[in-house]
Each structure stands twice: as structure tokens, then as C-alpha cells.
Amino acid sequence: MTRLNPIIKRDLEVRSRGFTLPIIMTAVNAVLFLIGFLGSFGVVSQMRLSWIADPHPMLGIYMTVILTEFVLILLISPIYTASSISGERETGTFDLLLTTRLTPVNIISEKMISACVSVGVIIVSCLPAMLLPLIYGGVSVQSAIGLMLLFIPEAFLVLSIGMFVSSAGHSVVRSTVLCYAAVVGLITVPVLLPVLTKPFMLEQGNRLSYLLAADPLLPVFAAVTRQVGRPGAVRQVLAMTGLVPDGAFTEHIILISVMVQLALSFALLLLAVINITPGKRSWKKYGRPQE
Amino acid sequence: MLRVENVKKFYGHFCALDDLTMHISEGSLYGFVGPNGAGKTTAIRIMTGIIYPDEGTVTVAGMPGGYEHAESRSMIGYVPDAFGIYNNLKVSEYMEFFAACYGLDGMEARRRSENLLKYVELTDKADFYVESLSRGMKQKLALARALINDPPILIMDEPTSGLDPRTRYEFKQIVGELSDRGKTIVISSHILSDISELCTDIGIIDQGSIVMSGRLMDVMKIVTAENPIIISMARRTTQAIRFLKAEKRVRSMAIKGNDIMINFEGTAADEAQLLKRMVDEGLPVHGFSREKGSLESIFMQLTGHGEEHTVASYDASESYH
């Protein structure tokens, strides 16, 4: 039988006892069901008045639910990793882990797995709320589940950012704030930078728009707009940022974006491993005199 | 067993350890003392492999120390000055978690955990959350945790600070027992009475370097040999002072009531001769003994950077003849 690694076991045990996960799941589901119910109620009322059964407004609600859920997942994920290493440093347990047989790769990977499990549980728990607006059809359940799976690499990126920031810090508060700043930066900078530089780069097309591939919102936005029958939405966003739409880029934008983000995630995790390995962090002296 | 050779460690421009060399022999109970900021914790973290020295080497039982050598790393049990406690785990879970971190699992982890909790008298707290334990209990738990993989070397950073006298006593008993079982133990502490009670060897660190080290008994002998002789007179103190002033080997003198404290240069035989001459002179000597050396006095002398030397020689200058 496969042995459960100690950090994963401990984290899951502790989380299963706490109220944080149930509270988060309840809150996220409450928000999504509220959007879904209110939207559906409005659309059904409209149908009753007009005597026209049009499923398209329901798809709009579906899109809203998906994007809301995704933003909530991006906001929740840092909770699970931003304090993981810095928290251990604050309590003095990190030094103890380093004196055991666990390697930095073990520590980072096990903490990531336990965080992924927790975030994964939240994502899966939202499935009913996600499917509620599809009561009149429009998107198959398989497609909706496929979209839900797309949340995983995006959440993984945010968790990796949290892990990296945490590995570099000694304070939970500081690393949490820095992690949120980094996530907000990752979402906004790839959009804002090309938009702001657009007037200077119109002739050859704004190459900075390719930065959008690193934006966690982009693949989800691209997937959900395709599902609801608005495939041109991504092209419009790219055009807005000044990029002359490239057929291959826009066609494979989800795959490209996921690959870029996974590469970024693993790079951050590698840096996190380097950060916590004694003697490996040559760019900054590790540790402080404590006496 | 544990050798630290010419270790240097810098934090920016600040030199935390300056050519630190320590040799800790197998089975010894080594007291590692020094003032705040002397580099004790840094030295301990380097010994345990948590941080790397900028220069120098650490050898554990003949093997290179340091983080990448898992074999030597697992030979050291470490009790940090911060407890290193996960509050949201139960005591037994905490122990089993660290057992699993050392590759022990299942029944073996449970067996060791139970034995160690019994050893530190925490069996009845096994199902309590760690956060509910008192400071003393947490420290005992930290000690039990450090022993989970049965390491031959135990390094403890300020283990008795902040403990009440009873817990301190119990803790010292446990440490003494562990030493009797053959473990090599390094204790860093500010509580010099604990060190002088417990330890067989001592190293005094100041400004990142060892300023004195060796067997505690030998160190104490040196201290005692340099201490003044206290001569208690039943009466005729003035005549005794006059007599001692004439003695060439008496370097300085201080008087407190009927007690005369002299700094005397000479061997034990010379001391005996002095006493004999005083008695022959008809001086009623009531007591004649060399003041006992204390670890505190030598600590003050060695780590005071000059300013405490006057104090350590206890006002000899006031009555120097």
C-alpha cells in the first residue's frame, strides 16, 4: 500500500478538523447559487412575459457563474500556500523539518499536493452551482466539467505563486499580502501593459499582447466564450490590446496559455525549492541571527 | 563526535562567527555558553545543517556535516529555542508526524512515540492538543520529538529558559539520564548554574569565537587557582594585615571585617607555608581557604570585553598596598 507522505497527511488531517474549508465551500457555493438562482429567476420571468423560450440569457448567467467562481478560486487559493513556509518559519517548525529526512523537494511538493487537494475539493463542490444555469441546455455537462478541469492549472499557478512568495518570506502577513499583489498583478498587467502601449506599437502589432498568455483569466475566458457561442470574444480582446490577431495563436490560445502557466508554475516551484534549500540561496543570505 | 573547524559566518557585513572551532567528544555533555549575540544559535544552526557556514567545516561522527548529508543530519536531534510546535496537532500525532518525517511509520512510529512520551512523562497528555500544554510540557515534548529517531547527538538551544524550577529540575534529570545512556549532548544556556551542574565540558563563545573550552573541572580549577585566598581572623586583624604586607607573594589585599582577602602568587605548598608562618607568629587564624571559583565569574571575565575585569577582581584596587 502506498504510504501517505507526512506533510500531506498532517495538512489534510488538520484541515479536516478546522472550519476554514467548510466555511469557504459554503460561502463560494452560496455566492454562485445566488447568482444562478437570481439570474434564472429573472430569465424565466422574462420568458413567461414574452412567451419566447430563449436559452441564450441562461448561457450568459452560466458565463457569469463560471467567471465569478474562477475569480473566487483565484482569491481563495493563496490562503493555502502563502503561509505554508513562512508560517512554519514563524512558529519555528521549519528548521525542524530541515533536520529530518525530508528534502526541500518533498516539503514543497507535499505542501503543494495538500493545497491542490483542498482547492480541488472547493472546485468540485461548485459543480452543482455551475450546472444550475444549464437547466435549459446549451452546454453539455461534459463540456462544463471540462471547463471545471481548466480551473486546475490556473489554481495551480496561483498556488505556486503563493508557495514561492512564502518560501522567500519570514512573515505570514507579508507573504500573504505579496501573494495577493502578485496574483492581481498577473491578472491585470498582461491586459493593462498592451493596452497602455498600444498607441506606440500599432504598425507592426503590439507584441506585448502575447503576455496575455500568462494571464490566468484568459484560458477560462476563451473556453467559456466558446461554450456559450461567442468564439470571437478572445479575438476582440486581443484586438483591443493592439495585437493583430494571429490565427494559430487565437485558435490554440487555451493550450498555449495553459502550457505557459504550467511552465511558470514549475519555474516558481523550482525557485521555492532553491529558496528553502540551505546553502543554495546565494543571492540572499539565508537566516538571521536570533540571539 | 562533533567537530566544528574554523567556521565563519557573515550576515551582510556582520561577522556572526569568526573562525569558530569546537571539538565535542563522544558521550560528553557540552555546555555552550555566551552572551546574547555571541553566535550560539548561529553555531548550533550550522551544526544541525540548517544553515551553511561561509567558511569552515562541520564533521559529525567522522562524516561531513551539512544539509546535503542526510546520514550525518539524522544523527543529530535538535531542540530549538523556539519550541517548534504545531499547535493544531495532538501530542501523539505530533510525535508520529516527525517519526514519519524520519521514515518511520505505522507501528514503529507509534511504539517509539509512546515510549518517548512515557519517558518525558507526557503519556497522559497524548490525546491533548499541543496548544493546551504548558511551557514546560511543550519543552519536554520538543525533547521527546528530538529523540524520535534515536539520534546519538542531541543539540539543545536554551532548553531551560522560562521554565519553572520544578520543570527545570525534571528537565535536567532527563538530560542527565540521556547523558548517562551515552548520548552526546550540547546545551546552549544562559543559566550558568544549570551548565555547571549538568555539563562535563564547556565552551564559552564571545563575538563569534570560542574564548575558553575544555573539561568543566579543569576550567573550574583554573578559575579557582586565580581566586583570592580568604583569611578569617578571630582577632588581631591589624597585626595580620601588617604581617601580610610584608609577604612578597601577596600581590594585593582587601579587608571585610575580620576577613582578609589576598591575591597570592604561589603554589599550594607556598600557601601552606604562609599559613604556618602566620600561626607561628601567634596570629589567631580562624579560616584559611581559597574562594571557590564559579562559572559566572569566569563568564564575566571572558565575555566582558574589559569592563567587567575590575569587578571580577573584587575591588582589589581599593585596598592595594
Coordinates of C-alpha atoms in Angstrom, one line a residue:
Chain A
M1 CA 0.0 0.0 0.0
T2 CA 1.3 3.5 -0.9
R3 CA 2.3 5.4 2.2
L4 CA 0.8 8.9 2.5
N5 CA 3.5 11.4 2.9
P6 CA 3.7 13.0 6.3
I7 CA 3.1 16.6 5.3
I8 CA 0.1 15.8 3.2
K9 CA -1.3 13.6 5.9
R10 CA -0.8 16.2 8.6
D11 CA -2.2 19.1 6.5
L12 CA -5.3 17.2 5.4
E13 CA -5.9 16.0 9.0
V14 CA -5.6 19.5 10.4
R15 CA -7.8 21.0 7.6
S16 CA -10.4 18.3 8.1
R17 CA -10.7 19.4 11.7
G18 CA -10.9 23.1 11.1
F19 CA -13.8 25.2 9.9
T20 CA -11.9 27.1 7.2
L21 CA -12.6 24.7 4.3
P22 CA -16.3 24.1 5.1
I23 CA -16.8 27.9 5.5
I24 CA -15.1 28.7 2.3
M25 CA -17.0 26.0 0.4
T26 CA -20.3 27.2 1.8
A27 CA -19.5 30.9 1.1
V28 CA -18.4 30.2 -2.5
N29 CA -21.4 28.0 -3.2
A30 CA -23.8 30.5 -1.6
V31 CA -22.5 33.2 -3.9
L32 CA -22.7 31.0 -7.0
F33 CA -26.2 29.7 -6.2
L34 CA -27.4 33.2 -5.5
I35 CA -26.2 34.4 -8.9
G36 CA -27.6 31.3 -10.6
F37 CA -31.0 31.4 -8.8
L38 CA -31.5 35.1 -9.2
G39 CA -30.4 35.1 -12.8
S40 CA -32.5 32.0 -13.7
F41 CA -35.5 33.5 -11.9
G42 CA -35.1 36.7 -13.9
V43 CA -34.8 34.9 -17.2
V44 CA -37.7 32.6 -16.5
S45 CA -39.9 35.6 -15.6
Q46 CA -38.8 37.2 -18.8
M47 CA -39.8 34.1 -20.7
R48 CA -43.2 34.0 -19.1
L49 CA -43.8 37.6 -20.2
S50 CA -42.5 37.3 -23.7
W51 CA -43.7 33.7 -24.4
I52 CA -40.4 33.1 -26.1
A53 CA -38.1 30.3 -24.7
D54 CA -34.7 31.6 -25.4
P55 CA -31.8 29.7 -23.7
H56 CA -29.2 32.3 -24.6
P57 CA -29.8 34.5 -21.5
M58 CA -29.2 31.4 -19.4
L59 CA -25.8 30.9 -21.0
G60 CA -25.0 34.5 -20.0
I61 CA -25.8 33.5 -16.4
Y62 CA -23.6 30.4 -16.8
M63 CA -20.8 32.6 -18.0
T64 CA -21.2 34.9 -15.1
V65 CA -21.2 32.0 -12.7
I66 CA -18.1 30.5 -14.2
L67 CA -16.1 33.7 -14.2
T68 CA -17.3 34.5 -10.6
E69 CA -16.3 31.0 -9.5
F70 CA -13.0 31.3 -11.2
V71 CA -12.2 34.7 -9.6
L72 CA -13.2 33.4 -6.2
I73 CA -10.9 30.4 -6.7
L74 CA -8.1 32.7 -7.6
L75 CA -8.7 34.7 -4.4
I76 CA -9.0 31.7 -2.2
S77 CA -6.0 29.7 -3.4
P78 CA -3.3 31.9 -1.9
I79 CA -4.8 31.1 1.6
Y80 CA -3.4 27.6 1.2
T81 CA 0.1 28.3 0.2
A82 CA 1.0 31.9 1.0
S83 CA 1.6 31.0 4.7
S84 CA 2.8 27.5 4.2
I85 CA 6.6 28.0 4.5
S86 CA 6.6 31.5 6.2
G87 CA 4.1 30.2 8.7
E88 CA 6.4 27.3 9.6
R89 CA 9.3 29.8 9.9
E90 CA 7.2 31.9 12.2
T91 CA 6.4 29.0 14.5
G92 CA 10.0 27.6 14.3
T93 CA 8.9 24.3 12.9
F94 CA 10.6 24.8 9.5
D95 CA 14.0 24.3 11.0
L96 CA 12.8 21.0 12.4
L97 CA 11.6 19.9 9.0
L98 CA 15.0 20.6 7.6
T99 CA 16.7 18.4 10.2
T100 CA 14.5 15.4 9.2
R101 CA 15.0 13.2 6.2
L102 CA 12.6 15.3 4.2
T103 CA 14.2 17.1 1.3
P104 CA 13.1 20.6 0.1
V105 CA 11.5 18.9 -2.9
N106 CA 9.5 16.7 -0.5
I107 CA 8.5 19.7 1.5
I108 CA 7.4 21.9 -1.4
S109 CA 5.7 19.1 -3.4
E110 CA 3.8 17.7 -0.4
K111 CA 2.6 21.1 0.6
M112 CA 1.5 21.8 -3.0
I113 CA -0.3 18.5 -3.2
S114 CA -2.2 19.1 0.0
A115 CA -3.1 22.6 -1.1
C116 CA -4.2 21.3 -4.5
V117 CA -6.4 18.7 -2.8
S118 CA -8.1 21.5 -0.7
V119 CA -8.6 23.8 -3.7
G120 CA -9.7 20.8 -5.8
V121 CA -12.4 20.0 -3.2
I122 CA -13.7 23.6 -3.4
I123 CA -13.7 23.5 -7.2
V124 CA -15.6 20.2 -7.4
S125 CA -18.1 21.3 -4.7
C126 CA -19.1 24.1 -7.0
L127 CA -20.2 21.8 -9.8
P128 CA -23.9 21.8 -9.0
A129 CA -23.9 25.6 -8.8
M130 CA -22.1 25.7 -12.1
L131 CA -24.6 23.4 -13.8
L132 CA -27.7 25.2 -12.4
P133 CA -27.9 27.7 -15.3
L134 CA -27.7 24.9 -17.8
I135 CA -31.1 23.6 -16.8
Y136 CA -32.4 24.5 -20.3
G137 CA -29.3 23.0 -22.0
G138 CA -26.9 25.0 -24.3
V139 CA -23.7 23.4 -22.9
S140 CA -23.3 19.7 -22.3
V141 CA -22.4 18.5 -18.8
Q142 CA -19.1 17.0 -20.1
S143 CA -18.1 20.4 -21.6
A144 CA -18.9 22.1 -18.2
I145 CA -16.8 19.5 -16.4
G146 CA -14.0 20.0 -18.9
L147 CA -14.2 23.7 -18.2
M148 CA -14.0 23.0 -14.5
L149 CA -10.9 21.0 -15.1
L150 CA -9.4 24.0 -16.7
F151 CA -9.5 25.7 -13.4
I152 CA -6.9 23.3 -12.0
P153 CA -3.8 24.6 -13.9
E154 CA -4.9 28.2 -13.2
A155 CA -5.3 27.5 -9.5
F156 CA -2.0 25.6 -9.6
L157 CA -0.3 28.8 -10.9
V158 CA -1.8 30.9 -8.1
L159 CA -0.8 28.2 -5.5
S160 CA 2.7 28.2 -7.0
I161 CA 2.9 32.0 -6.6
G162 CA 1.9 31.6 -3.0
M163 CA 4.4 28.9 -2.4
F164 CA 7.2 30.9 -4.0
V165 CA 6.4 34.1 -2.0
S166 CA 6.1 32.0 1.1
S167 CA 9.4 30.3 0.6
A168 CA 11.1 33.7 0.4
G169 CA 9.5 35.3 3.4
H170 CA 9.6 35.0 7.2
S171 CA 6.2 36.6 7.9
V172 CA 2.8 35.2 7.1
V173 CA 1.2 38.6 6.8
R174 CA 3.8 39.9 4.4
S175 CA 3.8 36.8 2.2
T176 CA 0.0 36.7 2.0
V177 CA -0.1 40.4 1.0
L178 CA 2.7 39.9 -1.5
C179 CA 1.0 36.8 -2.9
Y180 CA -2.3 38.7 -3.5
A181 CA -0.4 41.6 -5.0
A182 CA 1.3 39.1 -7.4
V183 CA -1.9 37.5 -8.3
V184 CA -3.6 40.8 -9.0
G185 CA -0.6 41.8 -11.0
L186 CA -0.6 38.6 -13.0
I187 CA -4.3 39.2 -13.9
T188 CA -4.1 42.9 -14.7
V189 CA -0.6 43.6 -16.0
P190 CA -0.9 41.4 -19.1
V191 CA -4.0 43.3 -20.0
L192 CA -3.0 46.8 -19.0
L193 CA 0.5 46.8 -20.4
P194 CA -0.5 46.1 -24.0
V195 CA -3.5 48.5 -23.7
L196 CA -1.3 51.3 -22.4
T197 CA 1.5 50.7 -25.0
K198 CA -0.9 50.2 -27.9
P199 CA -0.7 53.8 -29.3
F200 CA 3.1 53.3 -29.8
M201 CA 3.0 50.0 -31.5
L202 CA 0.1 50.0 -33.9
E203 CA 2.1 49.5 -37.1
Q204 CA 3.6 46.1 -36.5
G205 CA 1.0 45.0 -34.0
N206 CA 1.6 45.0 -30.3
R207 CA 3.8 42.1 -29.4
L208 CA 3.2 42.7 -25.7
S209 CA -0.2 41.3 -26.2
Y210 CA 1.3 37.9 -26.1
L211 CA 1.8 38.5 -22.4
L212 CA -1.9 37.7 -22.2
A213 CA -0.9 34.0 -22.4
A214 CA 0.3 34.3 -18.8
D215 CA -3.0 35.7 -17.6
P216 CA -4.9 33.0 -15.7
L217 CA -8.2 34.6 -16.7
L218 CA -7.6 34.2 -20.5
P219 CA -8.0 30.4 -21.0
V220 CA -11.1 30.3 -18.9
F221 CA -12.5 33.3 -20.6
A222 CA -11.6 31.8 -24.0
A223 CA -13.2 28.4 -23.1
V224 CA -16.4 29.8 -21.6
T225 CA -17.0 32.2 -24.5
R226 CA -16.5 29.3 -27.0
Q227 CA -19.0 27.2 -25.0
V228 CA -21.7 30.0 -25.0
G229 CA -21.2 30.6 -28.7
R230 CA -19.1 33.7 -28.7
P231 CA -15.8 32.5 -30.1
G232 CA -14.9 35.9 -31.4
A233 CA -14.6 37.4 -27.9
V234 CA -11.0 36.5 -27.4
R235 CA -10.1 37.9 -30.8
Q236 CA -11.9 41.1 -29.7
V237 CA -9.8 41.3 -26.5
L238 CA -6.6 40.8 -28.5
A239 CA -7.6 43.5 -31.0
M240 CA -8.4 45.8 -28.1
T241 CA -4.8 45.3 -26.8
G242 CA -3.4 46.1 -30.2
L243 CA -2.4 42.6 -31.4
V244 CA -3.0 41.9 -35.0
P245 CA -4.9 38.6 -34.4
D246 CA -2.8 35.6 -35.4
G247 CA -4.9 32.6 -36.5
A248 CA -2.8 30.0 -34.8
F249 CA -2.4 31.9 -31.6
T250 CA -6.1 32.6 -31.2
E251 CA -7.1 29.1 -32.2
H252 CA -4.8 27.4 -29.7
I253 CA -4.9 30.1 -27.1
I254 CA -6.2 27.8 -24.4
L255 CA -3.5 25.2 -24.9
I256 CA -0.7 27.9 -25.2
S257 CA -1.9 29.7 -22.2
V258 CA -2.1 26.6 -20.0
M259 CA 1.3 25.5 -21.2
V260 CA 2.8 28.9 -20.4
Q261 CA 1.1 29.0 -17.0
L262 CA 2.2 25.4 -16.1
A263 CA 5.8 26.3 -17.1
L264 CA 5.6 29.4 -15.0
S265 CA 4.2 27.4 -12.1
F266 CA 7.0 24.8 -12.2
A267 CA 9.6 27.6 -12.5
L268 CA 8.2 29.2 -9.4
L269 CA 8.2 25.9 -7.5
L270 CA 11.8 25.3 -8.5
L271 CA 12.7 28.7 -7.2
A272 CA 10.8 27.9 -4.0
V273 CA 12.8 24.7 -3.6
I274 CA 16.0 26.7 -4.1
N275 CA 14.8 29.2 -1.6
I276 CA 14.4 26.7 1.2
T277 CA 17.5 24.6 0.5
P278 CA 20.2 25.6 3.0
G279 CA 23.3 26.9 1.2
K280 CA 21.6 27.2 -2.1
R281 CA 20.3 30.7 -1.8
S282 CA 23.4 32.6 -2.8
W283 CA 21.6 35.7 -3.9
K284 CA 20.4 36.5 -0.4
K285 CA 21.9 35.3 2.8
Y286 CA 19.5 32.9 4.4
G287 CA 18.7 33.1 8.1
R288 CA 19.2 35.8 10.7
P289 CA 21.0 35.9 14.0
Q290 CA 18.3 35.1 16.6
E291 CA 20.1 35.8 19.8
Chain B
M1 CA 31.9 13.1 17.7
L2 CA 31.1 16.6 16.5
R3 CA 33.8 18.8 15.2
V4 CA 33.4 22.4 14.0
E5 CA 36.5 23.6 12.3
N6 CA 37.4 27.3 11.5
V7 CA 33.8 28.2 10.8
K8 CA 33.0 31.7 9.6
K9 CA 29.5 33.1 9.1
F10 CA 28.6 36.5 7.9
Y11 CA 25.2 38.2 7.8
G12 CA 25.9 41.0 5.4
H13 CA 28.9 42.8 6.9
F14 CA 28.3 41.4 10.4
C15 CA 30.6 38.6 11.3
A16 CA 28.4 36.2 13.4
L17 CA 31.1 33.5 13.7
D18 CA 34.7 34.2 13.4
D19 CA 36.9 31.2 13.0
L20 CA 34.9 29.1 15.4
T21 CA 36.4 25.8 16.3
M22 CA 34.8 23.3 18.7
H23 CA 35.6 19.7 19.3
I24 CA 32.8 17.8 21.2
S25 CA 33.8 14.3 22.3
E26 CA 31.6 11.3 22.3
G27 CA 29.4 10.9 25.3
S28 CA 30.1 14.4 26.7
L29 CA 27.6 16.8 27.9
Y30 CA 28.8 20.1 26.5
G31 CA 27.7 23.4 27.9
F32 CA 27.8 26.1 25.2
V33 CA 27.6 29.5 26.9
G34 CA 28.0 33.0 25.7
P35 CA 26.3 36.4 26.0
N36 CA 23.4 37.4 23.7
G37 CA 24.5 37.9 20.2
A38 CA 27.7 35.9 20.7
G39 CA 26.8 33.4 17.9
K40 CA 25.5 30.4 19.8
T41 CA 22.3 29.9 17.8
T42 CA 24.1 30.5 14.6
A43 CA 26.7 27.9 15.5
I44 CA 24.0 25.5 16.5
R45 CA 22.1 26.0 13.3
I46 CA 25.3 25.4 11.4
M47 CA 26.0 22.2 13.4
T48 CA 22.5 20.9 12.6
G49 CA 22.9 21.8 8.9
I50 CA 20.0 24.3 8.8
I51 CA 22.4 27.0 7.6
Y52 CA 25.7 26.8 5.9
P53 CA 28.9 28.4 7.0
D54 CA 30.7 30.8 4.7
E55 CA 33.9 29.1 5.5
G56 CA 35.0 26.1 7.5
T57 CA 33.6 22.6 8.0
V58 CA 31.4 20.6 10.3
T59 CA 32.1 16.9 10.9
V60 CA 29.6 14.6 12.6
A61 CA 31.0 11.2 13.7
G62 CA 33.7 11.4 11.0
M63 CA 31.2 12.2 8.3
P64 CA 30.9 15.6 6.7
G65 CA 28.0 17.6 8.2
G66 CA 25.7 20.0 6.4
Y67 CA 22.3 19.8 4.9
E68 CA 23.1 17.6 1.9
H69 CA 24.4 14.8 4.0
A70 CA 21.2 13.1 5.2
E71 CA 23.2 10.5 7.1
S72 CA 25.0 12.9 9.4
R73 CA 21.9 15.1 9.6
S74 CA 19.8 12.3 11.0
M75 CA 22.4 11.7 13.7
I76 CA 21.5 14.9 15.4
G77 CA 18.4 15.6 17.4
Y78 CA 17.7 19.3 17.6
V79 CA 15.6 21.2 20.3
P80 CA 15.4 24.8 19.1
D81 CA 15.0 27.8 21.4
A82 CA 11.5 28.3 19.9
F83 CA 9.6 25.1 20.7
G84 CA 8.8 24.3 17.1
I85 CA 5.3 23.0 17.9
Y86 CA 2.3 22.6 15.6
N87 CA -0.5 23.8 17.8
N88 CA -3.3 22.2 15.9
L89 CA -2.0 18.6 16.3
K90 CA -2.5 16.3 19.2
V91 CA 0.6 15.3 21.1
S92 CA 0.7 11.7 19.8
E93 CA 0.1 13.0 16.2
Y94 CA 2.9 15.5 16.6
M95 CA 5.3 12.7 17.6
E96 CA 4.1 10.4 14.8
F97 CA 4.3 13.2 12.2
F98 CA 8.0 13.6 13.0
A99 CA 8.5 9.9 13.1
A100 CA 7.1 9.7 9.6
C101 CA 9.4 12.6 8.6
Y102 CA 12.3 10.3 9.6
G103 CA 10.9 7.5 7.5
L104 CA 9.3 5.6 10.5
D105 CA 5.7 4.7 10.1
G106 CA 2.9 2.7 11.4
M107 CA 3.5 0.6 14.5
E108 CA 7.2 1.5 14.8
A109 CA 6.3 5.2 14.9
R110 CA 3.6 4.6 17.4
R111 CA 5.8 2.4 19.6
R112 CA 8.6 5.0 19.7
S113 CA 6.2 7.8 20.3
E114 CA 4.5 6.0 23.2
N115 CA 7.9 5.1 24.8
L116 CA 9.2 8.7 24.5
L117 CA 6.1 10.2 25.8
K118 CA 6.3 7.9 28.8
Y119 CA 10.0 8.8 29.2
V120 CA 9.2 12.5 29.5
E121 CA 6.0 11.8 31.5
L122 CA 3.6 13.0 28.9
T123 CA 1.7 9.8 28.4
D124 CA -1.5 11.2 29.9
K125 CA -1.3 14.1 27.5
A126 CA -1.1 12.0 24.4
D127 CA -4.6 12.9 23.2
F128 CA -4.3 16.6 24.2
Y129 CA -3.7 19.3 21.6
V130 CA -0.2 20.6 21.7
E131 CA -1.5 24.2 22.2
S132 CA -3.1 23.2 25.5
L133 CA 0.2 22.1 27.0
S134 CA 2.1 24.3 29.4
R135 CA 5.5 25.7 28.5
G136 CA 7.4 23.1 30.4
M137 CA 5.3 20.3 28.8
K138 CA 6.0 21.8 25.4
Q139 CA 9.7 21.8 26.1
K140 CA 9.5 18.1 27.2
L141 CA 7.6 17.3 24.1
A142 CA 10.2 19.1 22.0
L143 CA 12.8 16.9 23.6
A144 CA 10.8 13.7 23.0
R145 CA 10.4 14.8 19.4
A146 CA 14.2 15.3 19.0
L147 CA 14.7 11.8 20.2
I148 CA 12.2 10.1 17.9
N149 CA 14.8 8.7 15.6
D150 CA 17.2 7.9 18.5
P151 CA 20.0 10.2 17.4
P152 CA 23.4 9.8 19.1
I153 CA 23.8 13.5 19.3
L154 CA 21.3 15.9 20.9
I155 CA 21.7 19.7 20.5
M156 CA 19.5 21.9 22.6
D157 CA 19.3 25.7 22.3
E158 CA 18.3 27.4 25.6
P159 CA 16.2 24.4 26.7
T160 CA 15.6 25.5 30.3
S161 CA 14.9 29.2 29.8
G162 CA 11.5 30.3 31.0
L163 CA 10.8 27.0 32.9
D164 CA 9.6 26.9 36.5
P165 CA 12.1 25.5 39.0
R166 CA 10.4 22.1 39.2
T167 CA 10.2 21.6 35.4
R168 CA 13.8 22.8 35.1
Y169 CA 14.8 20.2 37.7
E170 CA 12.8 17.4 35.9
F171 CA 14.3 18.5 32.6
K172 CA 17.8 18.4 34.0
Q173 CA 17.1 14.9 35.3
I174 CA 16.1 13.7 31.9
V175 CA 19.1 15.3 30.3
G176 CA 21.4 13.7 32.9
E177 CA 19.8 10.3 32.2
L178 CA 20.3 10.7 28.5
S179 CA 23.9 11.6 29.0
D180 CA 24.3 8.5 31.2
R181 CA 22.9 6.5 28.3
G182 CA 25.8 7.6 26.2
K183 CA 24.3 10.4 24.2
T184 CA 26.5 13.3 23.2
I185 CA 24.6 16.4 24.3
V186 CA 25.2 20.0 23.5
I187 CA 23.3 22.6 25.6
S188 CA 23.3 26.2 25.0
S189 CA 22.1 28.1 28.0
H190 CA 22.3 31.4 29.9
I191 CA 21.6 29.7 33.1
L192 CA 25.1 29.0 34.2
S193 CA 24.2 27.1 37.4
D194 CA 22.4 24.5 35.1
I195 CA 25.6 24.3 33.0
S196 CA 27.9 23.9 35.9
E197 CA 25.5 21.2 37.5
L198 CA 25.0 19.2 34.3
C199 CA 27.9 19.5 32.0
T200 CA 31.1 17.6 31.7
D201 CA 32.6 20.0 29.2
I202 CA 32.2 23.6 28.4
G203 CA 32.8 26.1 25.6
I204 CA 32.5 29.8 26.1
I205 CA 31.8 31.8 23.0
D206 CA 32.1 35.5 22.6
Q207 CA 31.9 37.6 19.5
G208 CA 31.8 34.5 17.3
S209 CA 34.8 32.8 18.7
I210 CA 35.4 30.3 21.5
V211 CA 37.3 32.1 24.2
M212 CA 37.6 29.1 26.5
S213 CA 36.8 25.4 26.3
G214 CA 37.7 22.2 27.9
R215 CA 36.6 19.8 30.7
L216 CA 34.4 21.8 33.1
M217 CA 36.5 20.5 36.1
D218 CA 39.7 21.8 34.5
V219 CA 38.2 25.1 33.7
M220 CA 36.9 25.5 37.3
K221 CA 40.4 24.6 38.7
I222 CA 41.9 27.4 36.6
V223 CA 39.3 29.8 37.9
T224 CA 39.7 28.7 41.5
A225 CA 43.5 29.0 41.2
E226 CA 43.2 32.6 40.2
N227 CA 40.8 33.4 43.0
P228 CA 41.8 35.2 46.2
I229 CA 42.5 33.5 49.5
I230 CA 40.2 34.4 52.3
I231 CA 41.9 34.5 55.7
S232 CA 39.4 34.8 58.6
M233 CA 40.9 36.2 61.8
A234 CA 39.5 35.5 65.2
R235 CA 41.2 38.8 66.4
R236 CA 44.4 40.8 65.9
T237 CA 43.4 41.7 62.3
T238 CA 45.7 44.7 62.2
Q239 CA 48.7 42.7 63.1
A240 CA 47.7 40.1 60.5
I241 CA 47.5 42.9 57.8
R242 CA 50.9 44.1 58.8
F243 CA 52.3 40.6 58.6
L244 CA 50.7 40.0 55.1
K245 CA 52.0 43.4 53.8
A246 CA 55.5 42.1 54.5
E247 CA 54.9 39.0 52.4
K248 CA 56.3 39.2 48.9
R249 CA 53.9 36.8 47.4
V250 CA 50.8 38.8 48.5
R251 CA 50.1 41.0 45.5
S252 CA 47.0 42.8 46.8
M253 CA 44.7 42.8 49.8
A254 CA 41.2 43.7 50.7
I255 CA 39.6 43.7 54.1
K256 CA 36.0 43.0 55.1
G257 CA 35.6 42.9 58.8
N258 CA 37.7 40.2 60.2
D259 CA 38.2 38.7 56.8
I260 CA 41.3 39.5 54.8
M261 CA 41.2 38.6 51.1
I262 CA 44.6 38.4 49.4
N263 CA 45.7 37.8 45.9
F264 CA 48.5 35.3 46.4
E265 CA 51.1 34.2 43.9
G266 CA 52.3 30.7 44.6
T267 CA 51.8 27.0 44.8
A268 CA 49.7 25.1 47.3
A269 CA 52.9 24.5 49.2
D270 CA 53.5 28.2 49.4
E271 CA 50.0 28.7 50.7
A272 CA 50.6 26.1 53.4
Q273 CA 53.9 27.9 54.3
L274 CA 52.1 31.2 54.6
L275 CA 49.5 29.7 56.9
K276 CA 52.2 28.0 59.0
R277 CA 54.2 31.3 59.4
M278 CA 51.0 33.1 60.4
V279 CA 50.3 30.5 63.1
D280 CA 53.9 30.6 64.2
E281 CA 53.6 34.3 64.5
G282 CA 50.8 33.8 67.0
L283 CA 48.1 35.2 64.8
P284 CA 44.8 33.6 65.6
V285 CA 43.8 32.3 62.1
H286 CA 40.2 31.1 62.2
G287 CA 39.9 30.2 58.5
F288 CA 42.2 30.0 55.5
S289 CA 40.7 29.0 52.2
R290 CA 40.8 29.9 48.5
E291 CA 37.5 31.4 47.3
K292 CA 35.6 28.8 45.2
G293 CA 35.6 29.6 41.5
S294 CA 32.2 30.0 39.8
L295 CA 31.3 29.7 36.2
E296 CA 29.6 33.0 36.5
S297 CA 32.9 34.7 37.5
I298 CA 34.8 33.2 34.6
F299 CA 32.0 34.0 32.2
M300 CA 32.1 37.6 33.3
Q301 CA 35.8 37.8 32.9
L302 CA 35.9 36.3 29.5
T303 CA 32.9 37.9 27.9
G304 CA 33.0 41.3 29.4
H305 CA 35.4 42.9 26.8
G306 CA 37.4 44.5 29.6
E307 CA 34.8 46.4 31.5
E308 CA 34.0 43.6 34.0
H309 CA 37.6 42.7 34.8
T310 CA 37.6 45.2 37.7
V311 CA 34.5 43.7 39.1
A312 CA 35.9 40.2 38.8
S313 CA 38.9 41.1 40.8
Y314 CA 36.5 42.3 43.5
D315 CA 37.7 45.8 44.5
A316 CA 41.3 44.7 45.0
S317 CA 42.4 48.1 43.7
E318 CA 40.6 49.9 46.6
S319 CA 42.9 48.5 49.2
Y320 CA 46.0 47.7 47.1
H321 CA 49.0 48.5 49.3

